[in-house]
XYZ file of C-alpha atoms in Angstrom:
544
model
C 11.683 26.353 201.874
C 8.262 24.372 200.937
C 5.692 27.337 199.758
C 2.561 27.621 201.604
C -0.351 26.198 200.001
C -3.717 27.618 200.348
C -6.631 24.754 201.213
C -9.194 26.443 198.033
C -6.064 25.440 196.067
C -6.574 21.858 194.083
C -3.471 19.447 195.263
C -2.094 17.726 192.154
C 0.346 14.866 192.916
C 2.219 14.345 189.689
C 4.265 11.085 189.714
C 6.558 10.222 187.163
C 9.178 12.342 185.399
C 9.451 11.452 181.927
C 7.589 13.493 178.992
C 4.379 13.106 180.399
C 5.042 14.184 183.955
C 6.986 16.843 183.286
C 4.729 18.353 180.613
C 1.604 17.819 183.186
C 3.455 19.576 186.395
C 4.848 22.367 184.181
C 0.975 22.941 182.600
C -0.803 22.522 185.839
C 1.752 24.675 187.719
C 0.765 27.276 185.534
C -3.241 27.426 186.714
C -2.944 29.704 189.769
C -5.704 27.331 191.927
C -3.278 24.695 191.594
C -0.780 23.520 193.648
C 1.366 21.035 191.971
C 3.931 18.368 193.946
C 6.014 16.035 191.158
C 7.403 13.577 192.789
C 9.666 10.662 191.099
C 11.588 7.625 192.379
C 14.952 8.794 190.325
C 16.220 12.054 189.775
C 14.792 14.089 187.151
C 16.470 12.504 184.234
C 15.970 9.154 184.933
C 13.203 8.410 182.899
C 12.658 6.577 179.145
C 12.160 10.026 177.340
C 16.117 11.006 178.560
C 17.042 7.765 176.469
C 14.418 8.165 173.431
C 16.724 8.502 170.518
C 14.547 8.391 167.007
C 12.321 11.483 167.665
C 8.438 12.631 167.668
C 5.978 12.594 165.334
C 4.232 15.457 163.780
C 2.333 16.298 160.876
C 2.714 20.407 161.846
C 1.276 23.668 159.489
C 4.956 24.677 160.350
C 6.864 21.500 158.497
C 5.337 18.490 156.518
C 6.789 16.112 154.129
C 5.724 16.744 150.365
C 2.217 15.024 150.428
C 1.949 13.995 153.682
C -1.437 15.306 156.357
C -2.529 14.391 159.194
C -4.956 11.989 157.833
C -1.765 9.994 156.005
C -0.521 10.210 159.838
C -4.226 8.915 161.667
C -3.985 6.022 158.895
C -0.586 4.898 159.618
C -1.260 4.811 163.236
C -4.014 2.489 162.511
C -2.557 0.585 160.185
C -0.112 -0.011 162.833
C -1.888 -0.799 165.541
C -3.496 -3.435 163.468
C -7.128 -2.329 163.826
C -7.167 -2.328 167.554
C -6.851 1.389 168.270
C -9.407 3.892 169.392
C -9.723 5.720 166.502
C -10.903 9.009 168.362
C -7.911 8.697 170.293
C -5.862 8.722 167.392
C -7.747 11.183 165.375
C -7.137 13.282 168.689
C -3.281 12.744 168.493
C -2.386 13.536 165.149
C -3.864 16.657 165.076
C -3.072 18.241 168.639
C 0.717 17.574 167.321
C 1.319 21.096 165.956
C 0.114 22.796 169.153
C 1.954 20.807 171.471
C 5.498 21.085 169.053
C 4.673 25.094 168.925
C 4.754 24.948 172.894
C 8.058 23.355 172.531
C 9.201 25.530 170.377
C 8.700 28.406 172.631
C 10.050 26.907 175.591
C 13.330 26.451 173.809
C 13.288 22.727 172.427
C 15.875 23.223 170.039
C 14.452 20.750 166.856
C 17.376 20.114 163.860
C 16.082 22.265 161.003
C 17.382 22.581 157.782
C 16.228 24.964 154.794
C 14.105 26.752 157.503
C 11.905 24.243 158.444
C 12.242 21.173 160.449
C 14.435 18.057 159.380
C 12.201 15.299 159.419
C 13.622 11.484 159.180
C 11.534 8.332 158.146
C 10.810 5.351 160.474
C 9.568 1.824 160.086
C 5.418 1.980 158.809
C 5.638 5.690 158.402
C 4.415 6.313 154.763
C 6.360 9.868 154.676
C 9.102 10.896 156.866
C 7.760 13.169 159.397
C 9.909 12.354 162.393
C 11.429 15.543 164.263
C 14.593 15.416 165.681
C 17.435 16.776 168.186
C 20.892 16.523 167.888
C 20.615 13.635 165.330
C 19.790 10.945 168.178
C 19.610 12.826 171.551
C 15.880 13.448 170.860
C 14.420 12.465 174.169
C 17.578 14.303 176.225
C 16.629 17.330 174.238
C 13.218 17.637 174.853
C 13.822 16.417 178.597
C 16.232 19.189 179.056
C 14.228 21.569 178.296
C 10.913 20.554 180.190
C 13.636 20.048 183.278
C 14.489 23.215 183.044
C 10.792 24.664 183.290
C 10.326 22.386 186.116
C 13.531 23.166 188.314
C 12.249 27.262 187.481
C 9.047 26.742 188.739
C 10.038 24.949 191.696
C 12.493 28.181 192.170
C 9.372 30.338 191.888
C 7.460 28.396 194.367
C 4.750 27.517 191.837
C 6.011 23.593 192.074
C 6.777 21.254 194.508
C 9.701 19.067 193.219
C 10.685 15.494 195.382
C 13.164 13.356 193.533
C 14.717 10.132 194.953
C 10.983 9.760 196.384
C 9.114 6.360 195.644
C 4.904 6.103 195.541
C 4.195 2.970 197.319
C 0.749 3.532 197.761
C -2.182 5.520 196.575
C -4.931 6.660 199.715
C -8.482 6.498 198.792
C -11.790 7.510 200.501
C -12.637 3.962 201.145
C -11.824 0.146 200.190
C -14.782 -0.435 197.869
C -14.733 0.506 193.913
C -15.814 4.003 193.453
C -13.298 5.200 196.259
C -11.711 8.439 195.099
C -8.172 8.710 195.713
C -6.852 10.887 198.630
C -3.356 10.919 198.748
C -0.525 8.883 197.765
C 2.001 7.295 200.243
C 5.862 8.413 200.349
C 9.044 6.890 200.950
C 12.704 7.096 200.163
C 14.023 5.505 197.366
C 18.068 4.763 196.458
C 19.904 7.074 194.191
C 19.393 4.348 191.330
C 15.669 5.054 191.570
C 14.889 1.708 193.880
C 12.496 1.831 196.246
C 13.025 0.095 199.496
C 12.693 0.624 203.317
C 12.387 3.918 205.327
C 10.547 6.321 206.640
C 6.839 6.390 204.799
C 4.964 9.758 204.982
C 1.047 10.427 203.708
C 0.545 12.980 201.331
C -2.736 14.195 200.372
C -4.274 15.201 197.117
C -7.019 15.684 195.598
C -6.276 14.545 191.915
C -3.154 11.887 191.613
C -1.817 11.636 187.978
C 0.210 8.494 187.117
C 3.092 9.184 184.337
C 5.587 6.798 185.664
C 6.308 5.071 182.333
C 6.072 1.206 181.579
C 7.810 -2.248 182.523
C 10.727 -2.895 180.639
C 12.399 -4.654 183.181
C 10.048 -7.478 183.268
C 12.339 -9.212 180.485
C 16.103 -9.888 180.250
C 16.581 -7.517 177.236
C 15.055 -4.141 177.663
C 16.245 -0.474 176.112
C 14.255 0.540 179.107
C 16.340 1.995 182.753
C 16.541 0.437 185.733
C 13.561 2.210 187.043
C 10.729 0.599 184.423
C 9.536 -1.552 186.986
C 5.451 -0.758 186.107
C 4.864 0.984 189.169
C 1.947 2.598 188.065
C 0.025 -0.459 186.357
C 0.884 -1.982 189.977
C -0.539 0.942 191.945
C -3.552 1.589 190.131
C -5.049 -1.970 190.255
C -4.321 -2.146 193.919
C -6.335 1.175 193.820
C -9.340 -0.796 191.804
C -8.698 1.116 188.442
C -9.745 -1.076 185.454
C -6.588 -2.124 183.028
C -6.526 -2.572 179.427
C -4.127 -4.450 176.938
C -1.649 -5.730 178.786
C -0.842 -8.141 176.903
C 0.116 -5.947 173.978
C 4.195 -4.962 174.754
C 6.219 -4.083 171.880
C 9.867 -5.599 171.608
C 12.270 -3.109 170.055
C 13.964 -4.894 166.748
C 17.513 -3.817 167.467
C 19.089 -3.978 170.685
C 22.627 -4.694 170.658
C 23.239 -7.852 171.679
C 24.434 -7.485 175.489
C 26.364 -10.702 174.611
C 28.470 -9.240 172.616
C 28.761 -5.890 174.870
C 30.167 -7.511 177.954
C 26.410 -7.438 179.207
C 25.718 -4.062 178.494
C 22.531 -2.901 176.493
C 22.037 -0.412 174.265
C 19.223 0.470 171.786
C 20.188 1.558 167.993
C 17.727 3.615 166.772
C 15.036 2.245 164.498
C 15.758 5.657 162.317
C 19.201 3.921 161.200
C 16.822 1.565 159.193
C 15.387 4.579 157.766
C 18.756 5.615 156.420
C 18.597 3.005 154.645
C 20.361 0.075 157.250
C 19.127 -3.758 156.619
C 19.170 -6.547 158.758
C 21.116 -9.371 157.579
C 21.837 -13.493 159.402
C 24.987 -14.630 159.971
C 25.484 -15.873 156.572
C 25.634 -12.039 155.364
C 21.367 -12.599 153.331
C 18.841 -10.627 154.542
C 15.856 -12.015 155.421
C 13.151 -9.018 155.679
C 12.385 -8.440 152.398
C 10.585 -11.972 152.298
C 8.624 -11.436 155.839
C 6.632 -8.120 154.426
C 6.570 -5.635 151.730
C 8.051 -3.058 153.772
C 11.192 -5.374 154.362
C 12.950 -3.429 157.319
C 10.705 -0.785 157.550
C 7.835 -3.089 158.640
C 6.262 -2.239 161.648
C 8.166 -3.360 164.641
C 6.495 -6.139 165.831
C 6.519 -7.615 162.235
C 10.645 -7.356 162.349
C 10.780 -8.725 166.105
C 9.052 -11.373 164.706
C 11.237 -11.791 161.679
C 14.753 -11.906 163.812
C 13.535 -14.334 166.082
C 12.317 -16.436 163.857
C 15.548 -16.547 161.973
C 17.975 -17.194 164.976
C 15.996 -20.484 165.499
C 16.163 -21.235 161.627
C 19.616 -20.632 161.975
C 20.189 -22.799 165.220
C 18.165 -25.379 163.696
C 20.491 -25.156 160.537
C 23.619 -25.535 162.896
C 24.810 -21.855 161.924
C 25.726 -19.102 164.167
C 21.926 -17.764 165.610
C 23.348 -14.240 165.183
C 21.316 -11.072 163.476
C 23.265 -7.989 162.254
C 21.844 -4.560 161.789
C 24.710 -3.052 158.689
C 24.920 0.471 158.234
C 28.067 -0.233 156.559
C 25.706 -0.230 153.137
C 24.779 3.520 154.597
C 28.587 4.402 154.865
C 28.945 2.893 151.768
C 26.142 5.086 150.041
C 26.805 8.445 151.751
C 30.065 8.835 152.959
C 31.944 7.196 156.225
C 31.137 10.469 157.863
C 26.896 10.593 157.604
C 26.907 7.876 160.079
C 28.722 10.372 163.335
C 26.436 13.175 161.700
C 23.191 11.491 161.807
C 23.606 9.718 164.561
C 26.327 11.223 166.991
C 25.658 9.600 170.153
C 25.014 5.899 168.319
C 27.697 6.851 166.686
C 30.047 7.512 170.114
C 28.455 4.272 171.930
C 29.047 1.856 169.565
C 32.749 2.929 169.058
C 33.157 2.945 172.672
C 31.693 -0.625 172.585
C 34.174 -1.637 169.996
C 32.781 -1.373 167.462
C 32.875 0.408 163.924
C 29.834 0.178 162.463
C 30.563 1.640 159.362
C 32.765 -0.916 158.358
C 31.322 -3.911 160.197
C 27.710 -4.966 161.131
C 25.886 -4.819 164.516
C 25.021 -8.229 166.422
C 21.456 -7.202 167.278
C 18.171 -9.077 169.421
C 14.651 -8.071 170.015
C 14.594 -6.441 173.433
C 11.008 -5.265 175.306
C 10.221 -1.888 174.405
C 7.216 0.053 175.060
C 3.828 -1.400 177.039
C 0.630 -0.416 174.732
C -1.631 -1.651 177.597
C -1.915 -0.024 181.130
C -4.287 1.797 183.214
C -7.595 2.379 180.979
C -8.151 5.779 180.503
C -10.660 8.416 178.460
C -9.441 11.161 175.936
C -9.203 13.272 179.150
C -6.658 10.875 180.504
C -9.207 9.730 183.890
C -9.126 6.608 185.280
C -11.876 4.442 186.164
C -11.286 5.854 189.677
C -12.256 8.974 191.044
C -9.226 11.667 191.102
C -6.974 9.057 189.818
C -5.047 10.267 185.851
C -2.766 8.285 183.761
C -0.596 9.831 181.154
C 2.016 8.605 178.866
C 3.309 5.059 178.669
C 1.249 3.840 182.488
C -1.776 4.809 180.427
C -3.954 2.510 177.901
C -5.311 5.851 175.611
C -6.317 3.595 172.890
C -4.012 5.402 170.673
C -1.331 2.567 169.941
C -4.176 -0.691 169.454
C -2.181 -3.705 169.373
C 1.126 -2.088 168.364
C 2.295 1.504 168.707
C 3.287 3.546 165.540
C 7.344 4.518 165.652
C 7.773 8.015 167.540
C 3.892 8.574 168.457
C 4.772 7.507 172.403
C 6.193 11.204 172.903
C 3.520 13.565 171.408
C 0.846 10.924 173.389
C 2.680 12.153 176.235
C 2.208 15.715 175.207
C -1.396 15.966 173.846
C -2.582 13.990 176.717
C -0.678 15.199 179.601
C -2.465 18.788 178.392
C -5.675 17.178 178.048
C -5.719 15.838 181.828
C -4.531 19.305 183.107
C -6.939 21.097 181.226
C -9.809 18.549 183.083
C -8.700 18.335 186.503
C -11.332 20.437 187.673
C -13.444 17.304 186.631
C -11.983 15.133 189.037
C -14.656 13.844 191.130
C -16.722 12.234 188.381
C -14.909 8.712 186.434
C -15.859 7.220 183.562
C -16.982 3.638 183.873
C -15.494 0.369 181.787
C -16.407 -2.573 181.570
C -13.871 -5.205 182.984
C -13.262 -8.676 184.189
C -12.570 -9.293 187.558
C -9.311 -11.134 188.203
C -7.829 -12.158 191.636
C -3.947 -14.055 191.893
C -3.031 -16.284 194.384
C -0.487 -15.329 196.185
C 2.576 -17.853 197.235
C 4.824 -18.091 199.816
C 8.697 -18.511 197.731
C 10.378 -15.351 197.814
C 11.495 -14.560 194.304
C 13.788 -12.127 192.789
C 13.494 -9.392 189.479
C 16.079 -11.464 187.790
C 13.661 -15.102 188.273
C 10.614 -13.295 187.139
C 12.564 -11.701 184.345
C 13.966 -15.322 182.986
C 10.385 -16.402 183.373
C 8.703 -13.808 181.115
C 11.268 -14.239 178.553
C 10.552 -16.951 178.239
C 6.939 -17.625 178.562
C 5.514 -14.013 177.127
C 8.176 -13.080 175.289
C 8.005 -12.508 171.013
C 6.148 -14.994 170.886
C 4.217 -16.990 173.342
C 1.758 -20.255 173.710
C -0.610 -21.303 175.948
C 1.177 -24.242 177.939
C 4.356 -21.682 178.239
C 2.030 -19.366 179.765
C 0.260 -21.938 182.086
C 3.344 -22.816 183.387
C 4.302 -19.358 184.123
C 1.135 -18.443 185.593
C 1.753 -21.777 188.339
C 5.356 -20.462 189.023
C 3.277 -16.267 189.562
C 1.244 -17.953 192.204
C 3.816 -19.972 194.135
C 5.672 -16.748 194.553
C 5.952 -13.336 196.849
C 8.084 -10.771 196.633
C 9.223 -10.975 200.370
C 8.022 -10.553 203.725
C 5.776 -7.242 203.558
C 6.647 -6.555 200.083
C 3.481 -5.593 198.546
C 2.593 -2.384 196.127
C 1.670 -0.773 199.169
C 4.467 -0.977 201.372
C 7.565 -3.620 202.111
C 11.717 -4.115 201.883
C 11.945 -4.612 197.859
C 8.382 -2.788 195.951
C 10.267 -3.131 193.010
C 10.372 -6.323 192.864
C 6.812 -6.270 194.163
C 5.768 -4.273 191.230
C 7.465 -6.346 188.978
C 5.368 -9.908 190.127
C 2.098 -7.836 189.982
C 2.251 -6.961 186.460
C 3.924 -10.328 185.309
C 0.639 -11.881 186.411
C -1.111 -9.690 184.915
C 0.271 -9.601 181.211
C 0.430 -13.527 181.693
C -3.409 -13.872 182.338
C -3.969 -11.236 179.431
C -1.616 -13.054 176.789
C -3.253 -16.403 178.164
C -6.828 -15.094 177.568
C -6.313 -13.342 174.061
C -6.349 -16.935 172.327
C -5.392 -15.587 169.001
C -2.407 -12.865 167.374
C -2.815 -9.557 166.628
C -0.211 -6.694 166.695
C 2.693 -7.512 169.215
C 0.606 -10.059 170.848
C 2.020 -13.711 168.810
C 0.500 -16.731 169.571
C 2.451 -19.847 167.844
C -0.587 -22.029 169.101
C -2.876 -19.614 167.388
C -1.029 -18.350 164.599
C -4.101 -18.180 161.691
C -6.423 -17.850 164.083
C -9.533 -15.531 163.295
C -9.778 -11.986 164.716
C -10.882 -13.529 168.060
C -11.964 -11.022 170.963
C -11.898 -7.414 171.215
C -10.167 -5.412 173.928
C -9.756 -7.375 177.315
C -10.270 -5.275 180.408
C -9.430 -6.584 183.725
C -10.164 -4.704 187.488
C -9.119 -6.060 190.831
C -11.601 -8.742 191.761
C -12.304 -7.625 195.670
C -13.150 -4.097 194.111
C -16.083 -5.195 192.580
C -19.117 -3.607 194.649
């Protein structure tokens, strides 16, 4: 039965279910003048945190490497983010972490420990290992779990309002002009595999909407992301006139395994294998990181993207096999067959069961799109540029990842901001202002499909990316629709919808930022100086 719910009570829509929205309905639930509703497209554990295998960081008064702070952790951040970060935002992060791991403590996240205190791993540009774990590699299915859990009991209680298999295909606002608060947000059913499509739309009204519903893997062929990273979010809010930030900025993963050699399927290996001590080696068995940077296969991800990209086409150039290989067999070798299924039990289980044994034979591995450091530009309370209107987690641009986000940090930015918009929802009415660009897209008349717009951003914005690509893509945006009354708002396939929005937008942002920095690599402007700052862009007819 749906609990009654008091008008003096403030209606929070949460959408999204991954770290972020889970953390941010089981906080606000909490606050007795709150009525919460979390509502997400999938069911509960559809979401990139269920799949998150390395772990969180956390520099914590209860367990830190020999040497290591919080100011090691701040400079690492930066470091990797390649100077573009907000460094209040990051400042911010590191040093909420040991509140927001205590809170997971005591709602039973059940962290590997050893000696008493927490095992910590090491990841690529970390300069002490201070990565927490669960269950090896089940990390993000740990923590998940357990915020599910306080989620399903509050809904029991009546505190929560819980609709799964429900897509957002529209946010309501007070008006059409910038500076219209949101209002609502519009319902309808979505499939079992988290799709939205045609049915029966309802209104719901709100009076603060928080956005947590992750990035937009799935604008590439090779993703570690679910079906359901279609960047719903970055779609609704500029429809909604909220100012976006860095989207050109979208980290590919190093080590995917190759889907070619899967039978098509995908599967992300863990970036902590290569802190076990794992290399990355071509087809003629050499490696090739220790001559791209110092930190060989530790470098920061964008860095070893780079790297095994760059080496396929040296090999096809070369006439050899343009194949990669992640070995652990040198970790087999150097700690026992066994370490491997320890460390890593579900890697472990998935690559056997995809035929292969990696302890005795190396990985065929690509670069596959990751994490999305741009999104909806937000303060260090998590508000949007529109009134009523949050963004938490990987839909948000925090400033906390600059130009390429740090290994692990994505989770506890989840945590420590998801708290810090609960804690200032009372503040909803009031937005801070950025400065942006306005930007308006043509809009064609070709239907086109998620698998044409993928092949297109591969490969016009993928690793690496030039300015004629990107023109080209940008004409092929505009000549296409996503269907007959398929728009963010409402239509047959928002998805796909979704999916077009956002390409155009990363494709203006890459074309605009006319030089490389972080995971943003420009072959036509390689050694080109530091070039512009951040580039902001809000929906042109918003503009007052």
């Amino acid at each position: 039965m749906t609990p009654a719910v008091s008008p003096a009570k403030l209606r929070v829509v949460v959408v999204g279910s991954g770290i972020a929205g889970l953390y941010a309905a089981a906080l606000a639930a909490r606050r007795p003048a709150t009525a919460v509703t979390l509502v997400t497209k999938g069911a509960l554990e559809q979401s990139n945190t269920w799949h998150a295998q390395g772990g969180i960081t956390a520099v914590t008064d209860q367990g830190r490497a020999a040497g290591d702070s919080v100011a090691a952790h701040v400079a690492d951040t930066l470091r990797a983010g390649a100077g573009m970060n907000d460094g209040a935002a990051v400042r911010l992060l590191c040093a909420a972490a040991g509140r927001e791991i205590a809170t997971l403590d005591r709602w039973g996240v059940p962290f590997d420990r050893t000696g008493g205190g927490y095992a910590l791993g090491l990841e690529g540009a970390h300069s002490a290992p201070r990565i927490l774990h669960i269950g090896g590699d089940r990390t993000g299915a740990g923590i998940a779990a357990a915020l599910i859990g306080q989620v399903r009991d509050l809904a029991g209680a009546g505190q929560l309002q819980l609709r799964e298999h429900t897509a957002v295909s529209g946010l309501l606002r007070s008006g059409s002009r910038a500076g219209a608060g949101v209002t609502g947000v519009r319902l309808q059913p979505a499939g079992t595999g988290g799709s939205s499509g045609a049915g029966t739309v309802e209104e719901l009204p709100a009076d603060v909407v928080v956005l947590a519903t992750g990035g937009a893997g799935q604008l590439f062929e090779a993703t570690t992301n679910p079906a359901g990273a279609t960047g719903d979010g970055v779609a609704l809010a500029w429809e909604a006139g909220a100012v976006l930030s860095d989207l050109e900025f979208i980290q590919f993963h190093p080590t995917l395994l190759d889907p070619a050699a899967t039978g098509g399927q995908s599967f992300m290996v863990s970036e902590a294998v290569r802190g076990e001590g794992a290399l990355l080696v071509d087809s003629a068995g050499g490696r090739f990181m220790p001559g791209s940077h110092p930190d060989a296969e530790l470098a920061p991800r964008d860095v070893v993207s780079r790297a095994i990209h760059r080496r396929q086409r040296e090999l096809a150039q070369q006439g050899l096999e343009p194949v990669v290989y992640l070995d652990a067999t040198v970790v087999a070798a150097a700690k026992g067959e066994q370490f491997l299924s320890r460390r890593f039990p579900m890697i472990d289980a998935t690559v056997r069961a995809l035929g292969f044994d990696w302890t005795r034979q190396p990985l065929p591995v690509v670069p596959a799109s990751h994490y999305w450091m741009g999104g909806v530009r937000t303060d260090l309370d998590a508000r949007t540029s529109v009134p009523g209107l949050f963004a938490v987690g990987e839909v948000a641009c925090t400033g906390v990842h600059g130009a390429n986000r740090l290994a692990s940090n994505s989770l506890l930015e989840g945590l420590v901001f998801a708290r810090r918009a609960v804690e200032a929802l009372d503040g909803y009415r009031t937005a801070p202002a950025f400065a942006a660009q306005p930007l308006a897209f043509d809009e064609g008349d070709t239907a086109c499909t998620a698998a044409g717009i993928q092949a297109l951003m591969t490969s016009a914005a993928g690793v690496a990316r030039d300015g004629a690509g990107l023109e080209l893509a940008a004409k092929q945006l505009a000549e296409w629709t996503a269907g007959p009354g398929a728009t963010p708002d409402a239509g047959p396939d928002n998805d796909t919808a979704a999916l077009l929005t956002v390409a155009r937008l990363v494709a203006a942002a890459a074309a605009a930022r006319r030089n490389s920095v972080g995971a943003h690599y420009r072959t036509d402007f390689e050694q080109a100086p530091a070039g512009r700052g951040h580039l902001s862009f809000v929906k042109e007819q918003d503009q007052p």
